[in-house]
Coordinates of C-alpha atoms and ligand atoms in Angstrom, one line a residue:
M1 CA -14.3 13.9 -13.5
W2 CA -11.7 10.7 -12.8
E3 CA -9.9 12.2 -16.0
Q4 CA -10.1 15.8 -14.5
A5 CA -8.4 14.4 -11.0
I6 CA -5.8 12.5 -13.2
R7 CA -4.5 15.7 -15.1
D8 CA -4.9 17.6 -11.9
A9 CA -2.6 15.0 -10.0
V10 CA 0.0 15.0 -13.0
E11 CA 0.0 18.6 -12.7
K12 CA 0.8 18.9 -9.0
T13 CA 3.5 16.0 -9.5
R14 CA 5.5 17.7 -12.2
R15 CA 5.3 20.6 -9.9
N16 CA 6.4 18.7 -7.3
L17 CA 9.1 17.7 -9.2
E18 CA 10.2 20.4 -10.5
R19 CA 10.2 22.6 -6.9
H20 CA 11.7 19.4 -5.2
P21 CA 14.0 18.1 -7.2
M22 CA 15.3 14.8 -6.1
K23 CA 13.2 15.2 -2.6
F24 CA 10.8 12.6 -1.6
P25 CA 7.6 13.7 0.3
H26 CA 7.5 13.5 4.5
I27 CA 5.0 13.3 6.8
T28 CA 4.0 16.2 8.8
Q29 CA 1.4 17.6 11.5
E30 CA 0.7 20.6 9.6
Q31 CA -1.5 19.7 6.1
R32 CA 1.6 20.1 3.9
Y33 CA 4.2 17.6 3.0
E34 CA 7.8 18.4 4.1
W35 CA 10.5 17.3 1.3
G36 CA 13.6 15.3 2.6
E37 CA 15.7 11.7 1.9
S38 CA 14.6 8.8 1.1
T39 CA 14.1 7.1 4.6
D40 CA 11.8 6.1 5.8
W41 CA 9.0 2.7 4.4
I42 CA 7.0 5.6 2.0
E43 CA 9.1 6.4 -0.7
G44 CA 8.1 4.1 -3.3
F45 CA 4.9 5.4 -3.6
Y46 CA 6.5 9.0 -4.7
T47 CA 8.3 7.3 -7.6
G48 CA 4.9 5.5 -8.5
M49 CA 3.2 8.3 -9.3
V50 CA 5.6 9.3 -11.1
W51 CA 5.7 6.3 -13.2
L52 CA 1.9 6.6 -13.3
C53 CA 2.1 10.4 -14.5
Y54 CA 4.9 8.9 -17.1
E55 CA 2.1 6.2 -18.2
H56 CA -0.6 8.9 -18.7
T57 CA 1.2 11.2 -20.7
Q58 CA 4.1 9.8 -22.3
D59 CA 6.2 12.3 -21.4
P60 CA 9.4 11.5 -21.3
F61 CA 10.7 14.1 -18.3
F62 CA 8.4 11.5 -15.8
K63 CA 10.4 8.9 -17.0
E64 CA 14.1 9.9 -16.4
T65 CA 13.1 11.3 -13.2
A66 CA 11.9 7.9 -12.1
L67 CA 14.7 6.5 -13.1
L68 CA 16.8 8.7 -11.3
Q69 CA 14.8 8.1 -8.5
M70 CA 15.4 4.6 -8.6
D71 CA 19.1 5.2 -8.9
D72 CA 18.4 6.3 -5.1
F73 CA 16.5 3.1 -4.7
K74 CA 19.5 1.1 -5.8
I75 CA 22.1 2.7 -3.5
R76 CA 19.7 2.7 -0.5
L77 CA 19.9 -1.0 -0.7
Q78 CA 23.5 -1.5 -1.8
E79 CA 23.9 0.4 1.5
R80 CA 21.7 -1.5 3.3
K81 CA 19.8 2.0 5.0
H82 CA 17.0 2.5 6.5
L83 CA 16.0 -1.3 5.2
D84 CA 15.4 -3.3 8.8
H85 CA 12.1 -3.5 8.1
H86 CA 9.5 -5.2 6.2
D87 CA 8.1 -2.6 4.1
I88 CA 10.5 -3.9 1.5
G89 CA 7.3 -4.3 -1.4
F90 CA 6.2 -0.5 -0.6
L91 CA 9.6 0.5 -1.4
Y92 CA 10.6 -1.3 -4.5
L93 CA 7.2 -2.8 -6.1
P94 CA 6.3 1.0 -7.5
S95 CA 9.8 1.8 -8.0
A96 CA 11.7 -0.7 -9.2
L97 CA 9.6 -3.5 -10.3
A98 CA 7.7 -0.3 -12.4
A99 CA 10.8 0.3 -14.1
W100 CA 10.6 -3.0 -15.5
I101 CA 7.0 -3.3 -16.3
V102 CA 6.5 0.1 -17.7
D103 CA 10.4 0.6 -19.6
G104 CA 11.2 -3.0 -19.9
R105 CA 14.4 -1.9 -17.4
D106 CA 16.6 -4.7 -16.4
E107 CA 18.0 -3.0 -14.0
G108 CA 14.6 -2.4 -12.0
R109 CA 14.4 -6.2 -12.6
E110 CA 17.6 -6.6 -11.3
L111 CA 17.1 -4.5 -8.3
A112 CA 13.7 -5.9 -7.4
L113 CA 14.9 -9.3 -7.4
K114 CA 17.9 -8.4 -5.0
A115 CA 15.0 -6.5 -2.8
A116 CA 13.0 -9.6 -2.3
D117 CA 15.8 -11.1 -1.3
H118 CA 16.3 -8.4 1.4
L119 CA 12.7 -9.2 2.3
M120 CA 13.3 -13.4 2.7
L121 CA 16.0 -12.1 5.7
R122 CA 12.8 -11.4 7.8
F123 CA 11.2 -15.3 6.9
R124 CA 11.3 -16.8 10.3
E125 CA 11.7 -20.6 9.7
G126 CA 10.3 -21.2 13.0
G127 CA 7.3 -19.9 13.0
Q128 CA 7.0 -19.5 9.3
Y129 CA 5.8 -16.2 8.8
I130 CA 8.0 -12.5 8.0
Q131 CA 8.8 -10.4 11.1
A132 CA 7.5 -7.5 11.1
W133 CA 9.9 -4.8 12.6
G134 CA 12.8 -4.9 14.8
P135 CA 16.1 -7.2 14.7
K136 CA 15.5 -11.1 15.0
G137 CA 15.2 -12.3 18.6
D138 CA 13.8 -9.0 19.6
E139 CA 12.2 -9.0 22.6
K140 CA 9.3 -7.1 21.7
N141 CA 8.7 -7.5 18.1
G142 CA 10.4 -11.1 17.0
G143 CA 7.4 -13.0 17.0
R144 CA 4.8 -10.1 15.4
I145 CA 3.1 -9.7 12.0
I146 CA 1.0 -7.0 10.7
I147 CA -1.7 -6.9 8.2
D148 CA 0.4 -4.1 6.0
C149 CA 3.2 -7.1 4.9
M150 CA 0.4 -8.6 2.8
M151 CA 1.9 -5.8 0.6
N152 CA 4.7 -6.9 0.7
I153 CA 4.5 -10.2 0.1
P154 CA 3.7 -10.1 -3.8
L155 CA 7.6 -9.0 -4.2
L156 CA 8.7 -12.3 -3.2
Y157 CA 5.8 -14.0 -5.4
W158 CA 6.8 -12.3 -8.4
A159 CA 10.5 -13.4 -7.6
H160 CA 9.2 -16.8 -7.7
Q161 CA 7.7 -16.2 -11.2
Q162 CA 10.7 -15.0 -12.8
T163 CA 13.4 -17.0 -11.2
G164 CA 11.2 -20.0 -10.4
E165 CA 12.7 -20.4 -6.8
E166 CA 10.4 -22.3 -4.6
R167 CA 11.5 -20.5 -1.4
Y168 CA 9.9 -17.1 -2.0
F169 CA 6.4 -18.4 -3.1
N170 CA 7.0 -21.0 -0.2
A171 CA 7.7 -17.9 2.0
A172 CA 5.1 -16.1 0.8
I173 CA 2.0 -18.5 1.3
A174 CA 3.5 -19.5 4.6
H175 CA 3.1 -15.9 5.8
A176 CA -0.4 -14.9 3.6
E177 CA -1.5 -18.5 5.3
K178 CA -0.3 -17.3 8.6
S179 CA -2.5 -13.9 8.5
R180 CA -5.2 -14.9 7.1
R181 CA -5.7 -17.8 10.4
Y182 CA -4.8 -15.0 12.6
L183 CA -4.6 -11.3 11.5
M184 CA -8.4 -11.9 10.6
R185 CA -11.5 -12.7 13.0
G186 CA -14.5 -13.9 12.6
D187 CA -16.4 -10.9 11.9
D188 CA -14.1 -10.2 8.9
S189 CA -12.3 -7.7 10.3
S190 CA -8.7 -7.2 11.1
Y191 CA -6.2 -6.9 13.6
H192 CA -3.2 -4.9 12.7
T193 CA -0.8 -7.2 14.7
F194 CA -0.9 -10.6 15.6
Y195 CA 2.3 -12.3 18.4
F196 CA 3.6 -15.7 18.2
D197 CA 5.7 -17.5 20.5
Q198 CA 9.3 -17.1 18.8
S199 CA 10.6 -19.6 20.0
D200 CA 8.4 -22.5 18.5
G201 CA 4.9 -20.5 16.5
T202 CA 2.8 -20.8 19.3
P203 CA 0.4 -18.3 18.5
L204 CA -0.8 -15.8 21.3
R205 CA -2.7 -13.0 20.7
G206 CA -3.5 -10.1 18.7
G207 CA -3.2 -6.5 19.3
T208 CA -2.5 -3.4 17.9
H209 CA -0.3 0.0 16.8
Q210 CA -2.0 2.3 15.1
G211 CA -5.3 1.1 15.5
Y212 CA -7.5 2.3 18.5
H213 CA -7.4 -0.2 20.9
D214 CA -6.2 -4.0 20.2
G215 CA -9.2 -5.9 19.8
S216 CA -10.6 -2.6 17.2
T217 CA -10.5 -2.4 13.3
W218 CA -7.9 -0.1 12.3
T219 CA -9.3 1.1 8.8
R220 CA -6.0 1.3 7.1
G221 CA -4.9 -2.2 8.0
Q222 CA -8.6 -3.5 6.9
A223 CA -7.4 -1.9 3.3
W224 CA -4.3 -3.6 3.2
A225 CA -6.1 -6.7 3.8
I226 CA -8.9 -6.3 1.0
Y227 CA -5.8 -5.8 -1.7
G228 CA -3.1 -7.4 -0.5
F229 CA -5.3 -10.9 0.2
A230 CA -6.8 -9.9 -3.6
L231 CA -3.3 -10.3 -4.9
S232 CA -2.2 -12.9 -3.2
Y233 CA -5.4 -14.9 -5.0
R234 CA -4.2 -13.2 -8.3
Y235 CA -0.9 -15.3 -7.8
T236 CA -1.7 -18.7 -6.1
R237 CA -5.5 -18.5 -7.5
N238 CA -6.4 -20.1 -3.8
P239 CA -9.6 -18.9 -3.6
L240 CA -9.8 -19.0 0.4
Y241 CA -7.5 -15.8 -0.9
L242 CA -10.4 -14.2 -2.6
E243 CA -13.0 -14.9 -0.3
T244 CA -10.8 -13.5 2.4
A245 CA -10.5 -9.9 0.1
K246 CA -14.5 -10.0 -0.7
R247 CA -15.1 -10.6 3.1
A248 CA -12.7 -7.7 4.4
A249 CA -14.2 -6.0 2.2
R250 CA -17.9 -6.1 2.7
Y251 CA -16.8 -5.6 6.1
F252 CA -15.5 -2.2 5.0
I253 CA -18.0 -1.0 3.2
Q254 CA -20.4 -1.8 5.8
H255 CA -18.8 -0.2 8.4
L256 CA -18.4 3.4 6.3
P257 CA -19.8 6.7 7.0
E258 CA -22.6 8.9 5.5
D259 CA -20.0 10.1 2.8
H260 CA -18.1 6.7 2.1
V261 CA -14.7 7.8 3.8
A262 CA -13.1 6.0 6.2
Y263 CA -12.8 7.3 9.5
W264 CA -9.2 6.2 11.2
D265 CA -10.7 3.3 13.0
F266 CA -14.1 0.9 12.8
D267 CA -14.3 1.4 16.3
V268 CA -13.3 5.1 17.5
P269 CA -15.9 6.9 18.7
I270 CA -17.3 9.4 16.4
E271 CA -17.2 13.3 17.9
P272 CA -17.0 16.3 15.9
G273 CA -13.0 16.5 14.7
T274 CA -12.4 12.8 14.7
P275 CA -10.0 11.7 12.1
R276 CA -10.5 10.1 8.9
D277 CA -8.2 8.3 7.0
S278 CA -8.9 9.1 3.5
S279 CA -5.6 7.1 2.2
A280 CA -7.6 4.0 3.7
S281 CA -10.2 4.6 1.5
A282 CA -8.0 5.0 -1.5
I283 CA -6.4 1.7 -0.7
A284 CA -9.6 0.2 0.0
A285 CA -10.9 1.1 -4.0
C286 CA -7.9 -0.3 -5.3
G287 CA -8.3 -3.3 -3.6
M288 CA -11.6 -3.6 -4.7
L289 CA -10.9 -2.8 -8.2
E290 CA -8.6 -5.5 -7.9
I291 CA -10.9 -8.1 -6.6
M292 CA -13.5 -7.6 -9.7
E293 CA -11.3 -8.6 -12.2
F294 CA -11.3 -12.0 -10.9
L295 CA -15.5 -11.3 -11.1
A296 CA -17.8 -12.3 -13.7
E297 CA -19.9 -9.1 -15.5
G298 CA -23.1 -9.3 -13.5
D299 CA -22.0 -11.0 -10.0
A300 CA -23.6 -9.9 -7.3
D301 CA -19.9 -8.9 -5.3
R302 CA -18.9 -7.1 -8.3
V303 CA -21.5 -4.9 -8.4
L304 CA -21.5 -4.3 -4.6
L305 CA -17.5 -3.4 -5.1
N306 CA -18.2 -1.4 -8.5
E307 CA -20.6 1.1 -6.7
A308 CA -18.6 1.4 -3.2
V309 CA -15.7 2.1 -5.3
Q310 CA -17.6 4.7 -7.6
K311 CA -19.2 6.2 -4.5
S312 CA -16.0 6.3 -2.7
M313 CA -14.1 7.4 -5.5
S314 CA -16.5 10.4 -6.0
S315 CA -16.5 11.8 -2.6
L316 CA -12.4 11.8 -2.7
V317 CA -12.2 13.6 -5.5
R318 CA -15.3 15.9 -4.7
S319 CA -14.7 16.7 -1.1
Y320 CA -10.9 15.5 0.0
S321 CA -9.2 16.5 -3.6
T322 CA -6.8 19.7 -3.5
M323 CA -8.4 19.9 -7.3
H324 CA -9.7 23.7 -7.0
E325 CA -6.5 24.2 -4.7
P326 CA -3.4 24.9 -7.1
E327 CA -1.0 25.6 -4.6
E328 CA -1.3 22.4 -2.7
E329 CA 1.3 20.0 -2.9
G330 CA -0.6 16.9 -1.9
L331 CA -3.7 15.1 -3.4
I332 CA -6.2 14.3 -0.9
K333 CA -6.6 16.3 2.6
H334 CA -7.4 14.2 6.0
G335 CA -5.2 11.4 5.5
S336 CA -3.9 9.9 9.1
Y337 CA -0.8 8.1 9.6
Y338 CA -1.0 7.6 13.4
V339 CA -3.8 9.2 15.3
R340 CA -2.7 8.1 19.0
G341 CA 0.8 8.7 18.6
G342 CA 0.0 11.8 17.2
M343 CA 2.0 11.4 14.0
G344 CA 0.0 12.4 11.1
P345 CA -3.4 12.8 12.5
D346 CA -5.1 14.9 9.4
D347 CA -2.7 14.9 6.8
Y348 CA -1.5 14.7 3.1
M349 CA -0.3 10.6 3.0
V350 CA 2.1 9.9 0.2
W351 CA 0.7 6.4 -0.1
G352 CA -2.7 8.1 -0.1
D353 CA -2.2 9.9 -2.8
Y354 CA -0.2 7.1 -4.7
Y355 CA -3.6 4.9 -4.7
Y356 CA -5.8 7.6 -4.9
L357 CA -4.2 7.9 -8.6
E358 CA -3.9 4.5 -9.0
A359 CA -7.6 4.3 -8.4
L360 CA -8.3 7.0 -11.0
M361 CA -6.2 5.7 -13.7
R362 CA -7.3 1.6 -12.7
L363 CA -11.1 3.8 -13.4
T364 CA -10.1 5.5 -16.5
S365 CA -7.9 3.1 -18.5
G366 CA -7.4 -0.2 -16.7
I367 CA -4.7 0.0 -15.5
P368 CA -3.5 -2.1 -13.2
G369 CA -1.6 -1.7 -10.2
Y370 CA 2.3 -2.1 -9.9
W371 CA 2.3 -5.4 -8.0
Y372 CA 2.4 -8.1 -10.9
E373 CA 3.9 -7.9 -14.7
R374 CA 1.2 -6.4 -17.3
E375 CA -0.2 -8.7 -19.9
Ligands
LIG1 N1 2.3 0.3 6.7 C1 2.0 1.3 7.7 C2 1.0 2.1 7.6 O1 -0.1 1.6 7.0 O2 1.3 2.8 8.4

């Protein structure tokens, strides 16, 4: 089943690239993609899918396309266009770093290092965190972190590995520690966002942006926590991060509905028509596969995680994928972007497609994500 799902994903990606040359998928409210310029935080996932297709097929078409797309990311960074946020890892890890990892491209390595420097501009020395959104000193967002950033800081860990410069590592672990202490809650659920007093770093309160309410658990945030803390463990070998990732994963598994695919928030009332977020389940599956790499065969947590990955991925392939709908352009249906804001409440999400394909590839070939150097 995994192989068949990968073949379908590769064919759909090939056709999308041919139909919409040098365009990137944008989220709509109409269960389809719109195709446009690279202006958001999401375009790296599309290039990441192209690299995954190249790894699977070795077809030069995919490599050439991914490299052309990387030029787009290069110009975007040179011109500092649409990069006034922290999602620099989401953009440059599966595009630029992937070019270096998969194809040994020096320009990919250089671009990823420049992207790491750009991300460092958001590190706030006073509070010791990476500011998610808005300009420095911004009244509303100046003291705000969000859980998603756990997936951006691997760019800093990697830059430290490459250059030996401690500043990258120090910023990444300071941010990871703030996230562990303030975004993760005592019951292993997570806040989407947390506010600090930007004048002195005093912790103020948790909250949400995309979740159901301030104290709820936004499922995609919980999935970012699973994968993000597992990656922090990969780079630091601090056992606290592996433990945090495992606990976040157990919470996720324990709160899933019967079909093993998450609704958009773990606290939202479930009624007919409550939107799912299939992308949260795809991300969580990748995070659990990442954790499993650090657990011995037979370890009870490994068994639990493996069972959860098998169940959720089977459900995604059987009941959410477009495997039997050749005309669709997305891979998995019923993702959610920002339900309360009315944006993409039940649609294709390109990161959902990316992590779905990454999980399938990890299940079949053990191919890890693009967040670190391959051995
Ligand atoms: N990183 C933004 C999101 O997950 O919607």
